[in-house]
Amino acid sequence: MFTQKTKPFLYLGFFYLIFSLIVRVVFLFHPITTASFGFFEIIKIISLGILNDILVFIITCPFLAVYFLFLSNSKYKSPYGQIILTALVLLFLYILLIPNNIFKQYGGSLAEIALAFIGLKIILFSLMLFLPNQRLKIRNTLYFITLFLYVVLIVFNAVSEYFFYNEFGLRYNFIAVDYLIYTNEVIGNVMESYPVIPLFLVIFAVSLAVTWFIYKKTKQELTDLPNLKQKLILLATFILLVGISLSGLHFTTQIKSSNVFTEEIEANGLPKFYWAFTHNELDYFRFYPLIGQKTAEANFLSQYSEHTLTRNIISDQPELKKNVVLISVESLSADFLEHYGNDQKIMPFLDSLADRSLMFTNLYATGNRTVRGLEALTLCIPPTAGESIIKRENNKNKFTTGTVFKAKGYDVKFLYGGYSYFDNMEDFFSGNGYGIVDRNSFKPEEITFANVWGVADEDMAKKAIQIMNTESKSGKPFFNHWMTVSNHRPFTYPNGRIDIPGNAKSREGGVKYTDYSLRKFFEMAKKQDWYHNTVFVIIADHCASSAGSTELPTDKYRIPAMIFSDGFIKPQKFNKLMSQIDIMPTLFGLLNFSYQSKFLGQDVFKTEFQPKAYVATYQDLGFIKDDHLTILSPVKKIKQYSLSPKPGKLAPQFNIYNDEKILKTPDQKLINETISAYQSTSCWLKTNQLNH
């Protein structure tokens, strides 16, 4: 009996394991998987992966088990059928007609969902009740649909995992959770980036074929439904198996490897997604190594001339009230520029501008997402575990770059070509005193091209010039922070601008078009009266890719940055190691600003500056100093790597770290510095000491 009644589960499970194995093998040989694996390591990855898949499938089985539990012929007999149907109709009317019913009190769309579900249930139950001769056909049809939904979810999840891995070198993480929240942008991005219709047709065809095969092999089970005793035995068995699987999955997910790709490939995406969904913020004091709080703060603050969080920055030169335009460029890796060895000539303008600027050749982004870059440039603090501060509830009234400019009488704005509600940018910037200029500010005739992420960068450039012309007439200096959008998948832009078609959807095209738009912006700016009294800061928000064989591959965090001002900033190259959080304090130093600071970044031209950089993901917090990378990870784990420069044709100061060797005997002083930085920052954020 047990074997016969579990045939649908066995067939579905076998299909799930085969499909998961195919995906795992694809990941092993994917170009983004830069690690190499020995024969026995591959066997271990496959074996542990299959075990994870079995455990996950068992955990998802209760949904199908509940479906079988309610299959019965006796419930349609008089008077049970009439009673059940009456109860369903009354429940439907209760939800529909009673204003304060329990579903509506819960809020959201729950009432509408409940109405649709119960309405469908009434229709199907009525058909089964009043058409007994068609009952088996109806049940078979519903069974086929149920199987199809299971199969299509399995296929769709596998395809989704592939595309996510193709983009990030990871299975699901916090970004996947974000993608569920911002469905319009994400679905639009997928629609514009991939051949969606052929892809969905293939998914549908494969799912249909597999469903038909399983249906033909198992539909006989619906002619001899289990009795109540058999159902209870099956239910108890599934409860036991699910309990064992949950315990087993807790054990297998704790198995760690020195290679990130090994962990990702042998894992199952669904538990990773669930973990990300429930852990979008991490409590540093619970998950990371600690030292005494006073010791941590003393260690961290010792790098400043005043050993306090709130410090008085005093300039001995007159302040320069120059306009400032900060341009954070989407996904701009350092190696897109010829200065860093690129020979494709895809950024000719930015390369030429770098020769006329103060160029920071050894600067590292704090993270791998736009909100991390915006956080670093606005708050000038090291990244913290979990989501960016921009996306947290407690994200307002912080001490920001805008705070300093507003105190100096500046007009402060954030400019973005998309809808700024995305990634909570509008809430963050408006809550910290910035005016917002985004896609909502555009008239239809001002948009020559747009994709799901926003208007083309050249359209935003024209809008920015209009905004700055208006601001300059007010007699006040202005600070505008412009976040570009075009260098982002699907990499579409207007045709005829560059020598790569706008529908080619290539990253090189996106990079080159962004460079084209920046050139157009500067050509327009140069004609304006305010141009010679303006300082331009151009910096990436993060690199184009963060995938690597270690938790924090340093070569995937290096970004270009430069400060340009005709007749004011002398061209030079600053080659010392520095962080994204140092760029704005350095700018304030160049402007001779005197102000009270809570920034944790430093002016790199001050004598007390210590070369260092912070790099992080949502979980791993890294600190680069003295050719070492120290990483703090949950749960209270510490790793340290020695870093060696990548050999190349460029001068040593331009070469990037790419050889990371884990140290068996780490440098304890650097470990304490790392803990001090992240523990102190987390504490000050938690206690609102970084508010203004």
XYZ file of C-alpha atoms in Angstrom, residues 183-450:
268
model
C 8.985 42.848 -9.456
C 8.362 45.587 -12.029
C 12.042 46.449 -12.491
C 13.192 42.856 -12.251
C 10.611 41.383 -14.617
C 11.290 44.261 -16.982
C 15.024 43.605 -16.737
C 14.513 39.920 -17.557
C 12.149 40.765 -20.427
C 14.690 43.125 -21.954
C 17.786 40.991 -21.273
C 16.768 37.503 -22.373
C 14.631 35.826 -25.090
C 11.762 35.405 -22.644
C 9.076 33.999 -24.959
C 11.250 31.154 -26.360
C 12.558 30.505 -22.843
C 9.087 30.228 -21.339
C 7.907 28.081 -24.234
C 10.746 25.651 -23.545
C 9.980 25.663 -19.802
C 6.303 25.059 -20.549
C 7.026 22.273 -23.065
C 9.471 20.448 -20.782
C 7.097 20.769 -17.818
C 4.170 19.522 -19.876
C 6.097 16.495 -21.158
C 7.354 15.522 -17.704
C 3.902 16.038 -16.164
C 2.269 13.843 -18.793
C 4.819 11.089 -18.160
C 4.298 11.168 -14.369
C 0.534 11.444 -14.786
C 0.333 8.372 -17.033
C 2.457 6.373 -14.586
C 0.508 7.372 -11.461
C -3.101 8.287 -12.360
C -4.252 4.778 -11.428
C -3.789 5.784 -7.802
C -6.902 7.991 -8.069
C -9.201 5.039 -8.777
C -8.459 3.422 -5.430
C -8.257 6.177 -2.856
C -6.790 5.369 0.588
C -9.140 5.062 3.531
C -8.883 7.189 6.672
C -6.474 4.787 8.412
C -4.175 4.663 5.391
C -4.237 8.454 5.121
C -3.272 8.850 8.765
C -0.361 6.432 8.316
C 0.828 8.333 5.236
C 0.466 11.646 7.040
C 2.406 10.437 10.084
C 5.137 9.091 7.789
C 5.498 12.422 6.032
C 5.612 14.330 9.325
C 8.400 12.032 10.513
C 10.335 12.365 7.240
C 9.987 16.142 7.250
C 11.302 16.285 10.820
C 14.305 14.137 9.874
C 14.897 16.241 6.754
C 14.832 19.526 8.657
C 17.404 18.167 11.103
C 19.514 16.768 8.273
C 19.383 20.031 6.319
C 20.445 21.949 9.418
C 23.508 19.691 9.573
C 24.423 19.754 5.861
C 24.110 23.528 5.560
C 26.701 23.902 8.349
C 29.328 22.054 6.290
C 31.722 24.726 5.073
C 34.471 24.742 2.493
C 37.514 26.938 1.897
C 36.163 27.514 -1.612
C 33.006 29.601 -2.056
C 32.134 27.879 -5.347
C 32.199 24.477 -3.629
C 29.670 25.675 -1.046
C 27.420 27.248 -3.664
C 27.396 24.274 -6.050
C 26.719 21.617 -3.429
C 24.003 23.731 -1.784
C 20.325 23.796 -2.680
C 18.905 27.181 -3.673
C 15.622 26.991 -1.742
C 17.132 26.877 1.781
C 19.500 29.690 0.775
C 16.549 31.764 -0.396
C 14.658 31.094 2.831
C 17.698 32.041 4.890
C 18.150 35.255 2.941
C 14.449 36.098 3.314
C 14.580 35.725 7.090
C 18.030 37.290 7.610
C 18.049 40.513 5.589
C 19.657 42.194 8.579
C 22.287 40.613 10.783
C 22.925 41.565 14.387
C 26.674 42.099 14.502
C 26.804 41.493 18.240
C 25.146 38.118 17.861
C 26.852 36.702 14.794
C 30.348 38.209 14.675
C 33.495 38.100 16.829
C 33.679 40.713 19.570
C 36.154 42.440 21.814
C 35.397 44.873 24.651
C 33.354 47.787 23.296
C 35.564 50.463 24.877
C 38.652 48.737 23.518
C 37.094 48.462 20.067
C 36.179 52.141 19.954
C 39.569 53.227 21.290
C 41.352 51.103 18.665
C 39.212 52.443 15.849
C 39.292 56.110 16.863
C 43.073 56.095 17.342
C 43.486 56.677 13.586
C 42.055 60.215 13.831
C 43.810 63.341 15.101
C 41.013 63.671 17.685
C 40.288 60.291 19.242
C 36.536 60.869 19.390
C 33.600 60.044 17.143
C 32.561 63.693 16.764
C 35.620 65.614 15.578
C 36.271 69.216 14.616
C 37.815 69.499 11.166
C 39.571 72.872 11.007
C 41.128 74.287 7.844
C 43.790 76.969 7.945
C 42.779 78.141 4.445
C 39.668 80.083 3.327
C 36.719 77.872 2.405
C 35.948 77.479 -1.284
C 32.198 77.511 -1.963
C 32.452 75.683 -5.262
C 29.559 73.745 -6.754
C 30.003 69.973 -6.476
C 28.661 67.311 -8.833
C 29.135 63.759 -7.582
C 28.547 61.178 -10.329
C 28.363 57.603 -9.108
C 28.545 55.374 -12.173
C 26.662 52.089 -12.273
C 28.793 48.890 -12.243
C 32.042 50.514 -13.354
C 34.936 48.143 -12.746
C 38.431 49.629 -12.791
C 39.485 47.228 -15.522
C 37.106 48.874 -18.014
C 39.596 51.754 -18.237
C 42.754 51.770 -20.308
C 44.563 53.145 -17.253
C 44.088 49.734 -15.624
C 45.100 47.666 -18.644
C 41.943 47.466 -20.762
C 42.764 47.466 -24.495
C 39.170 47.628 -25.828
C 39.043 51.456 -25.738
C 35.488 51.366 -24.403
C 35.902 54.400 -22.114
C 37.911 56.903 -24.181
C 36.372 59.967 -22.536
C 36.804 58.825 -18.946
C 40.368 57.730 -19.701
C 41.117 61.187 -21.101
C 39.411 62.879 -18.144
C 41.520 60.806 -15.740
C 44.670 62.318 -17.260
C 43.342 65.784 -16.375
C 42.119 64.852 -12.890
C 43.209 63.873 -9.437
C 42.965 60.134 -10.011
C 42.776 57.628 -7.165
C 44.377 54.515 -8.604
C 44.050 52.133 -5.666
C 40.511 52.626 -4.370
C 38.096 49.863 -3.361
C 34.301 49.790 -3.275
C 32.710 48.809 0.018
C 30.217 46.402 -1.547
C 28.755 44.811 -4.636
C 25.432 46.615 -4.965
C 24.373 50.169 -5.777
C 22.926 50.821 -2.322
C 26.288 49.961 -0.777
C 28.054 52.464 -3.024
C 25.481 55.169 -2.253
C 25.823 54.400 1.449
C 29.627 54.719 1.285
C 29.514 58.022 -0.604
C 26.713 59.533 1.479
C 27.455 58.316 5.011
C 31.217 57.703 4.627
C 31.190 54.750 7.028
C 32.309 51.112 6.685
C 29.617 48.663 5.524
C 27.740 46.713 8.170
C 26.271 43.208 8.226
C 22.959 42.648 6.457
C 21.170 45.163 4.293
C 22.558 48.569 3.441
C 21.444 51.340 5.794
C 19.620 52.852 2.825
C 17.157 49.955 2.937
C 16.662 49.862 6.685
C 13.812 51.480 8.581
C 16.146 53.543 10.754
C 17.760 55.334 7.810
C 16.826 58.979 8.377
C 18.484 61.990 10.029
C 21.947 60.522 9.556
C 25.122 62.556 9.350
C 25.687 62.680 5.580
C 27.665 64.512 2.936
C 24.431 66.400 2.315
C 24.434 67.461 5.974
C 27.799 69.179 5.524
C 26.798 70.882 2.269
C 23.452 72.102 3.660
C 25.245 73.582 6.680
C 27.379 75.536 4.182
C 24.293 76.909 2.426
C 24.256 74.532 -0.527
C 21.233 73.354 -2.492
C 21.396 69.544 -2.134
C 19.795 67.088 -4.569
C 19.866 63.415 -5.576
C 19.447 62.760 -9.320
C 18.418 59.359 -10.652
C 17.106 58.345 -14.071
C 14.823 55.624 -12.702
C 12.043 55.668 -10.145
C 13.774 56.414 -6.868
C 11.390 54.276 -4.817
C 13.549 51.392 -6.076
C 15.966 50.138 -3.418
C 14.384 52.629 -0.966
C 16.505 55.468 -2.364
C 13.717 58.050 -2.245
C 12.951 57.288 1.396
C 16.624 57.487 2.358
C 17.638 60.618 0.482
C 14.483 62.603 1.200
C 14.709 61.522 4.852
C 18.198 63.013 4.963
C 17.369 66.387 3.458
C 18.042 65.798 -0.236
C 15.727 67.021 -2.950
C 14.800 64.242 -5.396
C 14.967 64.440 -9.183
C 14.015 61.118 -10.784
C 12.012 59.730 -13.681
C 8.861 61.290 -12.272
C 10.456 64.699 -12.943
C 10.679 64.126 -16.700
C 8.211 65.357 -19.269
C 7.474 62.823 -22.043
C 9.284 64.934 -24.632
C 12.435 64.919 -22.490
C 12.816 61.141 -22.800
C 14.435 59.927 -26.012
C 15.054 56.397 -24.717
C 14.280 54.412 -21.582
